[in-house]
XYZ file of C-alpha atoms in Angstrom:
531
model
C -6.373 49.995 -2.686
C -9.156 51.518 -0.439
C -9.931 49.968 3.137
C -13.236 48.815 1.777
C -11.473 46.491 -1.087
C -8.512 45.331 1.295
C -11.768 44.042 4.204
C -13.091 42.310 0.843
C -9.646 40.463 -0.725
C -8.713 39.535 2.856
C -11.441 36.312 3.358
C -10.422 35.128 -0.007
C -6.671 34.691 1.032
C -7.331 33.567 4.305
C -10.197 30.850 2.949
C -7.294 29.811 0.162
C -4.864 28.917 3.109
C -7.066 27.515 5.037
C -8.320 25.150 2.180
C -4.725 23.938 1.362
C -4.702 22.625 4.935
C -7.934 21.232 5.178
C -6.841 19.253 1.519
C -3.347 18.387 3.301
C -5.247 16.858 6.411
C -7.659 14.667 4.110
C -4.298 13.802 2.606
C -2.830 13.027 5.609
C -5.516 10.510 6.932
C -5.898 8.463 3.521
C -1.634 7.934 4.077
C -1.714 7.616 7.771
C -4.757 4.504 7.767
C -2.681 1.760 6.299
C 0.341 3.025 8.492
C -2.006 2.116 11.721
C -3.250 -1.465 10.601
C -0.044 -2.282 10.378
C 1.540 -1.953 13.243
C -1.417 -3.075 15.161
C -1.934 -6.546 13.583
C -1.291 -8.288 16.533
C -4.017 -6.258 18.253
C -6.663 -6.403 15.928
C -5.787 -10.121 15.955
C -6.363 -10.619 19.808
C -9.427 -8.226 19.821
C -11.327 -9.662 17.198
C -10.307 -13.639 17.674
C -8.968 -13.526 13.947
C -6.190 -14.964 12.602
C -2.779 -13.300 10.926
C -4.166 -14.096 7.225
C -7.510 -12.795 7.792
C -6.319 -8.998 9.005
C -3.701 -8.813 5.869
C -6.543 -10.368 3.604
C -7.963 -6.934 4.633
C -4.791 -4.878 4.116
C -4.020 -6.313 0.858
C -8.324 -5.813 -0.248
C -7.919 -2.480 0.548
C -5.237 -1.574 -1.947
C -6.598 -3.993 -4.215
C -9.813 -2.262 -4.582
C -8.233 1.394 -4.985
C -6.239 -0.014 -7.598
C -8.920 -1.341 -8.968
C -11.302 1.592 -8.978
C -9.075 4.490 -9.208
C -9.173 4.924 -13.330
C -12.881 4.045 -13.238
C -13.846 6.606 -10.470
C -11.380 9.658 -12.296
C -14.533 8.923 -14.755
C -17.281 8.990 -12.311
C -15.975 11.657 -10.807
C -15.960 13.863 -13.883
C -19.336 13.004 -14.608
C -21.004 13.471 -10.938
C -18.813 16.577 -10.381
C -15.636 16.644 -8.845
C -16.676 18.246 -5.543
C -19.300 15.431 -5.283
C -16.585 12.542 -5.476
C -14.533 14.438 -2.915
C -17.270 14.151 -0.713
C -18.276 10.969 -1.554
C -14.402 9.837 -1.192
C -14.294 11.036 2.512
C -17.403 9.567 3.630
C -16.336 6.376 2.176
C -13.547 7.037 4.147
C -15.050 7.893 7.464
C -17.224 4.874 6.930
C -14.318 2.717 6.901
C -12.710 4.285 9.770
C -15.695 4.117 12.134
C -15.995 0.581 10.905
C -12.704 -0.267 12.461
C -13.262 2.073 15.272
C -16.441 0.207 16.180
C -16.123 -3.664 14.345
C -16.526 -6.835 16.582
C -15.722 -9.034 13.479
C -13.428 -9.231 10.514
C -16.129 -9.650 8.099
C -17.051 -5.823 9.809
C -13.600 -4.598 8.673
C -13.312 -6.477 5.207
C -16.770 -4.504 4.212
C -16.288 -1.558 5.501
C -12.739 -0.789 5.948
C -11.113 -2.495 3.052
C -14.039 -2.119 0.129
C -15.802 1.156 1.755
C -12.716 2.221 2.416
C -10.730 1.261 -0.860
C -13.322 2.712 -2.858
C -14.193 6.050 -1.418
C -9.623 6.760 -1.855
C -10.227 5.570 -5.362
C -12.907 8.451 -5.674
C -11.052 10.737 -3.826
C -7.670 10.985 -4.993
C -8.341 12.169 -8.917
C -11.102 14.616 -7.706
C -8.512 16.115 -5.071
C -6.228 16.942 -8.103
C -9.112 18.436 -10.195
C -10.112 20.416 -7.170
C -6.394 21.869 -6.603
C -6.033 22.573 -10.651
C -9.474 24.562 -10.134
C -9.107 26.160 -6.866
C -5.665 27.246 -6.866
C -3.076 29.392 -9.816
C 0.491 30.122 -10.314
C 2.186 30.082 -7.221
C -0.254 29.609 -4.419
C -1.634 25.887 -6.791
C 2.446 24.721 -6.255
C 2.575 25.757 -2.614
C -0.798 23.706 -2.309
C 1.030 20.867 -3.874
C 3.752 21.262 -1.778
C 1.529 21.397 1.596
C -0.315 18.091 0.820
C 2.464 16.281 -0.723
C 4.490 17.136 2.420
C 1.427 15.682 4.428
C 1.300 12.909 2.687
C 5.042 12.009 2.975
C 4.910 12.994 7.303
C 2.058 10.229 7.131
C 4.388 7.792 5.660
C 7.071 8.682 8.050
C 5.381 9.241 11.342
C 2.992 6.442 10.595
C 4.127 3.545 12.462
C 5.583 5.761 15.557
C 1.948 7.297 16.108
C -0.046 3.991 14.703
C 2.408 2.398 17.702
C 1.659 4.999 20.423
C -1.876 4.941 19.566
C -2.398 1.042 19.870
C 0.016 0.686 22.937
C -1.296 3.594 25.347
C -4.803 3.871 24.301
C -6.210 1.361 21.776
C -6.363 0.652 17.838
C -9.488 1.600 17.850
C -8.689 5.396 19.054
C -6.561 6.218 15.960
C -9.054 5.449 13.277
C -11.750 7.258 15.750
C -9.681 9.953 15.427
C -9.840 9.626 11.227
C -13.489 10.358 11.983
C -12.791 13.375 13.602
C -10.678 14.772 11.100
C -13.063 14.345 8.153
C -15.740 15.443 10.188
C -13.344 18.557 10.543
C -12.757 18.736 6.656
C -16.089 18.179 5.540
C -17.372 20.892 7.999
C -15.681 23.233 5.834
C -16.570 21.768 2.320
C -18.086 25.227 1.401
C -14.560 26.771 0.741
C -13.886 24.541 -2.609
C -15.122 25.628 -5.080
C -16.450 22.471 -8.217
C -14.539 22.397 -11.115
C -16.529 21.426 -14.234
C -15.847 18.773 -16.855
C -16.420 19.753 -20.136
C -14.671 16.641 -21.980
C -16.533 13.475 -23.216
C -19.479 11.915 -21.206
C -19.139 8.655 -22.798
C -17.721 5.697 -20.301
C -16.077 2.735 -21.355
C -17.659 -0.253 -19.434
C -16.208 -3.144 -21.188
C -12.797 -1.464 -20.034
C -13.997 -0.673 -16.479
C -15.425 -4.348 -16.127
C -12.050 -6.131 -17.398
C -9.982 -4.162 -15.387
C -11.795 -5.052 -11.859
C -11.858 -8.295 -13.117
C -8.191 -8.815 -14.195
C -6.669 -7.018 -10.853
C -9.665 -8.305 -8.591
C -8.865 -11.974 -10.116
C -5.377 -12.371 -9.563
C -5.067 -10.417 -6.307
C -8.422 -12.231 -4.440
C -6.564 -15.881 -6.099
C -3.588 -15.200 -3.942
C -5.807 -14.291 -1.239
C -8.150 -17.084 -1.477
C -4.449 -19.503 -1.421
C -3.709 -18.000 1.032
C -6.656 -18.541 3.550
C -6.689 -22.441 1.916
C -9.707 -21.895 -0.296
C -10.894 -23.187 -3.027
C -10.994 -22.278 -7.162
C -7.642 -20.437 -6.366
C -6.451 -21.599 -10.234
C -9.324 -20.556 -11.573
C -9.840 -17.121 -9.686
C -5.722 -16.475 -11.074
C -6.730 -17.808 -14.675
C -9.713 -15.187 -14.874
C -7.746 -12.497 -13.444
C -5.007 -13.168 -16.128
C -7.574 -13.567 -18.661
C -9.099 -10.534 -18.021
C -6.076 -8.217 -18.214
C -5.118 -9.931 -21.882
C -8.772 -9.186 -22.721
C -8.721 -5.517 -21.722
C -5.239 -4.757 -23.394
C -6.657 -6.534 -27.260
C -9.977 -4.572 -25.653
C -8.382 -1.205 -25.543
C -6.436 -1.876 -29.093
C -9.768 -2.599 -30.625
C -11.250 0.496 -29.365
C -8.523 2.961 -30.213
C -8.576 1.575 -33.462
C -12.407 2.270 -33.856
C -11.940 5.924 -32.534
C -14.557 4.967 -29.583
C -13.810 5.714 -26.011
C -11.458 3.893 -23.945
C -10.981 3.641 -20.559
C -7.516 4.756 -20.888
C -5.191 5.451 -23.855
C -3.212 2.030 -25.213
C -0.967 4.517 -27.339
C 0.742 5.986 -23.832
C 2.487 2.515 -23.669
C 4.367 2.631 -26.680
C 6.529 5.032 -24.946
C 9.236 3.014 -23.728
C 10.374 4.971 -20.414
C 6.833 5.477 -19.830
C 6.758 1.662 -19.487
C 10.105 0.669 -18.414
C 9.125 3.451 -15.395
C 5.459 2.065 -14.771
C 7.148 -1.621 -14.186
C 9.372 0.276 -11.830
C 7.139 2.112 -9.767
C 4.979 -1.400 -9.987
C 8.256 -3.566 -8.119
C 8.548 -0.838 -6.037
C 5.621 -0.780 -4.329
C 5.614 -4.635 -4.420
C 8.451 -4.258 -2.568
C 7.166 -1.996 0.032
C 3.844 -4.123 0.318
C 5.948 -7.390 1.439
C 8.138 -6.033 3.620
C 5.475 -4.069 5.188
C 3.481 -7.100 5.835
C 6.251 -9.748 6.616
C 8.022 -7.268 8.987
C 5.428 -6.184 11.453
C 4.624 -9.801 11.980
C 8.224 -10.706 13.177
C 8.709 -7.897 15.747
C 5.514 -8.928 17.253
C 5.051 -12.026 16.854
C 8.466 -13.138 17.014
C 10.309 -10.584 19.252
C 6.463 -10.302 20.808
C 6.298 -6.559 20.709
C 3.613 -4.285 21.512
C 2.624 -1.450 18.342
C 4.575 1.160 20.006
C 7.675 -0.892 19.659
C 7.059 -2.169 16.857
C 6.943 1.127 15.376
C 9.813 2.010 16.726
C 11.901 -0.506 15.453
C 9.938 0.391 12.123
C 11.166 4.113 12.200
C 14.429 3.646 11.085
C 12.530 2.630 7.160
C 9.720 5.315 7.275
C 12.167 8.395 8.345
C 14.440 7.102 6.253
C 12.942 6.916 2.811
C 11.385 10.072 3.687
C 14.686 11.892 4.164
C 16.331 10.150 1.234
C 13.120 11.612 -1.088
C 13.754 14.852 0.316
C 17.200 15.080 0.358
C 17.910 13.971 -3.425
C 14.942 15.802 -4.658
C 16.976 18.776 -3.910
C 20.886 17.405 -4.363
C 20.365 15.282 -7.531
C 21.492 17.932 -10.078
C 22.728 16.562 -13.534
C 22.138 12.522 -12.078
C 20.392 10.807 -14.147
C 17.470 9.619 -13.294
C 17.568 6.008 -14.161
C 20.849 5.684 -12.559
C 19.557 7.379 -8.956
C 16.896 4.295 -9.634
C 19.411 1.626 -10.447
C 20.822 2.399 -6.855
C 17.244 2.690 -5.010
C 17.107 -1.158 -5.920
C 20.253 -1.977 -5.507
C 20.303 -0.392 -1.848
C 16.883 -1.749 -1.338
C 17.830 -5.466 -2.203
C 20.874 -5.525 -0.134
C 18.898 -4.117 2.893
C 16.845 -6.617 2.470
C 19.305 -9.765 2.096
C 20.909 -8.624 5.302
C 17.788 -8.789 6.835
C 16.600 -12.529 6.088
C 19.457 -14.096 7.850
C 19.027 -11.721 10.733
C 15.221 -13.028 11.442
C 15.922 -16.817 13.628
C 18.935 -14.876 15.285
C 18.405 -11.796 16.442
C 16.492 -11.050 20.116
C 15.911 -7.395 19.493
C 14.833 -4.970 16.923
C 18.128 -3.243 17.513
C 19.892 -5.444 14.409
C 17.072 -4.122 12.119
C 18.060 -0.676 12.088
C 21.004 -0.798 9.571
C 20.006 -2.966 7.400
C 16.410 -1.155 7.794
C 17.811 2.195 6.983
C 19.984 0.895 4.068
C 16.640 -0.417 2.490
C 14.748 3.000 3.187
C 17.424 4.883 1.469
C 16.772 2.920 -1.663
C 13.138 3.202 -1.500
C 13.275 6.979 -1.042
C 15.332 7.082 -3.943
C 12.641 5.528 -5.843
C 9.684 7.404 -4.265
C 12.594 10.842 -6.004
C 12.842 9.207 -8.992
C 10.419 6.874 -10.060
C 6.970 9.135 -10.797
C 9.235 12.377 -13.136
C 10.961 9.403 -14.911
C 7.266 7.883 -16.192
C 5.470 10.957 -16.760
C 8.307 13.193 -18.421
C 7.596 11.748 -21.686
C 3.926 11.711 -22.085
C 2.387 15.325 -23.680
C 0.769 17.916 -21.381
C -2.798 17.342 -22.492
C -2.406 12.967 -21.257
C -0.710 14.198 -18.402
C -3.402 13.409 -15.961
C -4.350 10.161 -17.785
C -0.865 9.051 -17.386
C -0.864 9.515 -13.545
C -4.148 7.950 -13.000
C -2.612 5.159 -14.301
C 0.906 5.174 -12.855
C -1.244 5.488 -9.606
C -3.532 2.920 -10.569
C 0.200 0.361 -11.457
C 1.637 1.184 -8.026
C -1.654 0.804 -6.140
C -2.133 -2.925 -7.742
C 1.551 -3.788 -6.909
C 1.273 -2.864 -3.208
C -2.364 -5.390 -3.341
C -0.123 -7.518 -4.420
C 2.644 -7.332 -2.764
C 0.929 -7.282 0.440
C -1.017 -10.761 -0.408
C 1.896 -12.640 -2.128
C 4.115 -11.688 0.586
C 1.271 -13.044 3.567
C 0.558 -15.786 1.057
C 3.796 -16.881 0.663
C 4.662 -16.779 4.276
C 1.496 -18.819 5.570
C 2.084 -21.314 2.703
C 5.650 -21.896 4.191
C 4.718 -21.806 7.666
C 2.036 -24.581 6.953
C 4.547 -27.108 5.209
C 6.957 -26.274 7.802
C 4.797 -27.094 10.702
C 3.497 -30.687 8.933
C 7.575 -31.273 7.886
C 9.042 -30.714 11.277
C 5.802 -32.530 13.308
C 6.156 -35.887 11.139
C 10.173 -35.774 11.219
C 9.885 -35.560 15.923
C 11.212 -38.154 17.361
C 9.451 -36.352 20.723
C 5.842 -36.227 19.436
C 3.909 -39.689 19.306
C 3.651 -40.848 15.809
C -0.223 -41.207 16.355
C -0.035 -37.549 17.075
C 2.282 -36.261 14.847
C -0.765 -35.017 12.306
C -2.866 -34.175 14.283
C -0.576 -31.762 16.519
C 0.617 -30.314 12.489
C -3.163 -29.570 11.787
C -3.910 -27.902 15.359
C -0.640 -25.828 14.501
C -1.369 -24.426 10.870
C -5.074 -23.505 11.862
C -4.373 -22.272 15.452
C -1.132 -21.431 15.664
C -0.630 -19.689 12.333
C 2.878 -16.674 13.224
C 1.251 -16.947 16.761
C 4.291 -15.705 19.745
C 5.498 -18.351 21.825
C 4.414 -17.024 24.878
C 0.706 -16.980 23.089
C 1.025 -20.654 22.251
C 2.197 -21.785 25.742
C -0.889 -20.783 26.980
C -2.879 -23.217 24.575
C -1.613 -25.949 25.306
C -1.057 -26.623 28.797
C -2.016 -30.194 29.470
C 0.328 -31.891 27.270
C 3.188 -34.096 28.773
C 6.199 -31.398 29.169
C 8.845 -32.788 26.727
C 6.264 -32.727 24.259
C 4.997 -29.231 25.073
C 8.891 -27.926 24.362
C 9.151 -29.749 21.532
C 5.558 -28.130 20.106
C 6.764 -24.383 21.250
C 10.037 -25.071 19.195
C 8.654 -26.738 16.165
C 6.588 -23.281 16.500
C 9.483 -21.342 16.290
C 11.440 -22.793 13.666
C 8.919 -22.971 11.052
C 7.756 -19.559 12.163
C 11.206 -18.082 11.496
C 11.329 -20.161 8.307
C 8.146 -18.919 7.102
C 9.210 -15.251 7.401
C 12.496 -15.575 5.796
C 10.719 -16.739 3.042
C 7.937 -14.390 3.128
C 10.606 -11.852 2.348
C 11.875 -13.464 -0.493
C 8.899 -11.967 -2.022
C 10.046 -8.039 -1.515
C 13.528 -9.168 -2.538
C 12.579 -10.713 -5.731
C 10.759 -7.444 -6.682
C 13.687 -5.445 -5.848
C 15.833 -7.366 -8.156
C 13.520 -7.309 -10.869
C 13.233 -3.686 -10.454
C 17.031 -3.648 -10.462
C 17.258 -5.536 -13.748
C 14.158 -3.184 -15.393
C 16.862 -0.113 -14.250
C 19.261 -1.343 -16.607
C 16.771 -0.890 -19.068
C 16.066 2.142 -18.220
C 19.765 3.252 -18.877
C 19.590 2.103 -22.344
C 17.138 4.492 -23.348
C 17.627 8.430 -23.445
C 16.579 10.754 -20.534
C 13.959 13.190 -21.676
C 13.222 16.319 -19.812
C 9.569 16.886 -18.569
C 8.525 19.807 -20.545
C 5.908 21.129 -17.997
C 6.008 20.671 -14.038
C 4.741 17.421 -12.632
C 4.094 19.355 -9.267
C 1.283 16.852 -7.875
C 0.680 14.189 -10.284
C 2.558 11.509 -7.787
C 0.050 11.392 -4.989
């Protein structure tokens, strides 16, 4: 080769490399977000004068709408281009992150953040795939899988620690400030990818699109709306249940008429394709609880601040991300199903040593066992779960198939994260009004009224928080009000985490099924298809 065509082949390599980080940092900031409202509930809560159900309303709206969206926007995305819906993704992105960076008000953050947000990872996550499929060949497309899988799994592990640091020594505000920056970096260099055009059917199936909003949107925004004491919660849960029994006889209809559908009913007469989507569906209901319920007892209960709150959260994140790694490359001849009968197994024990642990413990210190037993199972699923669905669907569904395993897990992390709020707030509320009326401290002409103040005001609030509020009161009463407080708070929790345990053990009874039914081998790599 002359020095004239090595000067010319030289850009192109460099611009490939450089694009495979640019597509691992978008990567990195759509895993890292969630990872920094977590930890920092307890300071969005005190900045904004919200309450504990409002900011995981948010969290849970978030997921809900990429769930929602993400099988409807693989569409739109094919249609508009898939370069456009990158674009579009990351704005919706960086509008959601200056949203928080900037907001004043929870309503701010529920706009912005969680639908802004929720939609603009529902557009980007197909068109990222497209974009590596188109950009990238042989074995520089698998080390760009690699690269932003790896990002995406740091995210998940570093999350909490930096979401903590962040929130603690700065603000909450300067981590999603510095999301902006980091898009701002990636779109900068947009010109490097290069569109990949759809040349399959135009046609969109709206009736599908519409029922499946509707059937997700209803039964997640039903828990949500229980959970904030609203009203028409029945009927929001009856039209979301309603509306994902319409679009399945919706879809059958269709597929029988040969007309479009929004995706294929025939992949779910595969039974490991099923038996793994209900897996990956508990497991992420799993994660969504605990991630929710958690966070709220080491700062609310142990009062920590974010940065030792993610400490004490480490011990999960690093975990499952070692376990992933680890098995990924020690599993061998395992099967598959078995490696996923003992991710829930581990997983619900971690948990049920947790639950007692919650009124007795003084430091996050106890959490760490139990914590890494439970992140052990979970990065056995995160190994296991996405080859064991997709192996058995043919090459040319392939990316159908993951659009909706993503689309499964997304909804049961929505869910998870509202059930396992919901659950907890609906405890904490009959707790507080049980242990008020049942004082023999508290005036009986006071007894309700003191329960009300509590469920609206007090709602997981730290003791130390609550002291403060209500100075003025005679002083037995005051320690009897700070340990009604406690008691149902620690109630509550415990059985907020009932909700992550039950979906482990449903999980664990779904693994048995899997073992019934014969392994079968992927016969092409699934090298990116579980992000």
């Amino acid at each position: 080769m002359g020095a004239e065509e090595q000067t010319q082949a030289a850009p192109a390599e460099q611009g490939s490399k450089r694009l495979m980080v640019l597509l691992a940092m978008a990567m990195f900031v759509l895993v890292v977000d969630t990872s920094l409202m977590n930890v920092s509930i307890s300071a969005v809560i005190e900045d904004l004068d919200t309450t504990a159900s409002g900011v995981q309303s948010a969290i849970a709206l978030e997921a809900l709408v990429s769930a929602a969206f993400i099988l409807i926007n693989s569409k739109v995305g094919d249609l508009i281009g898939r370069k456009r819906a990158y674009v579009l993704g990351l704005l919706g992105y960086a509008i959601g992150a200056l949203a928080m960076t900037l907001a004043q008000s929870l309503t701010a953050i529920v706009i912005f953040w969680a639908i802004f947000g929720g939609l603009g990872a529902a557009l980007l996550l197909p068109a990222m795939q497209s974009l590596i499929h188109g950009n990238f060949s042989g074995a520089a497309q698998k080390q760009a899988y690699a690269l932003i899988g790896a990002a995406a799994a740091i995210a998940a592990a570093v999350g909490p620690l930096l979401g903590g640091f962040v929130t603690t020594f700065l603000s909450w505000r300067v981590g999603f400030a510095l999301e902006v920056v980091i898009i701002a970096v990636v779109l900068s260099q947009i010109a490097l990818i290069k569109d990949v055009p759809y040349t399959g059917p135009r046609q969109v199936d709206a009736v599908g699109a519409v029922l499946s909003v509707v059937g997700m949107g209803g039964v997640v925004l039903g828990i949500l709306v229980w959970q904030e004491g609203g009203e028409f919660v029945l009927l929001l849960l009856a039209v979301g249940v309603l509306g994902l029994g319409s679009l399945a006889r919706w879809l059958l209809r269709q597929k029988r008429a040969g007309r479009v559908t929004l995706l294929d009913p025939d992949l779910f007469r595969s039974p490991n394709f099923t038996a793994g989507i209900s897996g990956q569906m508990m497991q992420q209901i799993t994660l969504g609880g605990a991630m929710i319920v958690l966070p709220l007892f080491l700062q609310m209960t142990l009062e920590y601040n974010a940065m030792e709150a993610g400490l004490s959260l480490a011990p999960l994140s690093l975990t499952m991300f070692a376990a992933a790694l680890l098995v990924a490359r020690v599993a061998g001849d395992s099967r598959p199903a078995a490696l996923i009968r003992t991710g829930f197994a581990l997983a619900a024990v971690g948990i049920l040593i947790i639950i007692p642990l919650v009124p007795r413990v003084d430091s996050g210190w106890w959490l760490v066992i139990p914590l890494i037993i439970t992140g052990c199972g979970l990065g056995l699923l995160v190994s296991q779960l996405n080859n064991y669905t997709l192996a058995p669907i043919e090459e040319e569904r392939i990316s159908e198939a993951a659009g909706v395993n993503s689309a499964a897990g997304s909804f049961g992390l929505s869910f998870g994260l509202a059930m396992g709020g919901g659950v907890m707030l609906a405890a904490l509320a009959l707790f507080f009004t049980q242990l008020s009326e049942s004082s023999s401290v508290i005036p009986p002409a006071e007894q309700q009224q003191i329960a009300t103040v509590l469920q609206e005001d007090a709602e997981v609030m730290s003791t130390t928080a609550l002291a403060e509020q209500i100075t003025g009161q005679p002083a037995e009463v005051e320690e009897e009000v700070l340990a009604i407080n406690e008691t149902a708070r620690n109630r509550s929790l415990q059985v907020g985490l009932l909700v992550p345990l039950l979906a482990t053990l449903i999980g664990l009874a779904n693994s048995f099924r899997m073992l019934r039914l014969p392994d079968i081998k992927a016969a092409n790599s699934l090298e990116g298809l579980d992000f």
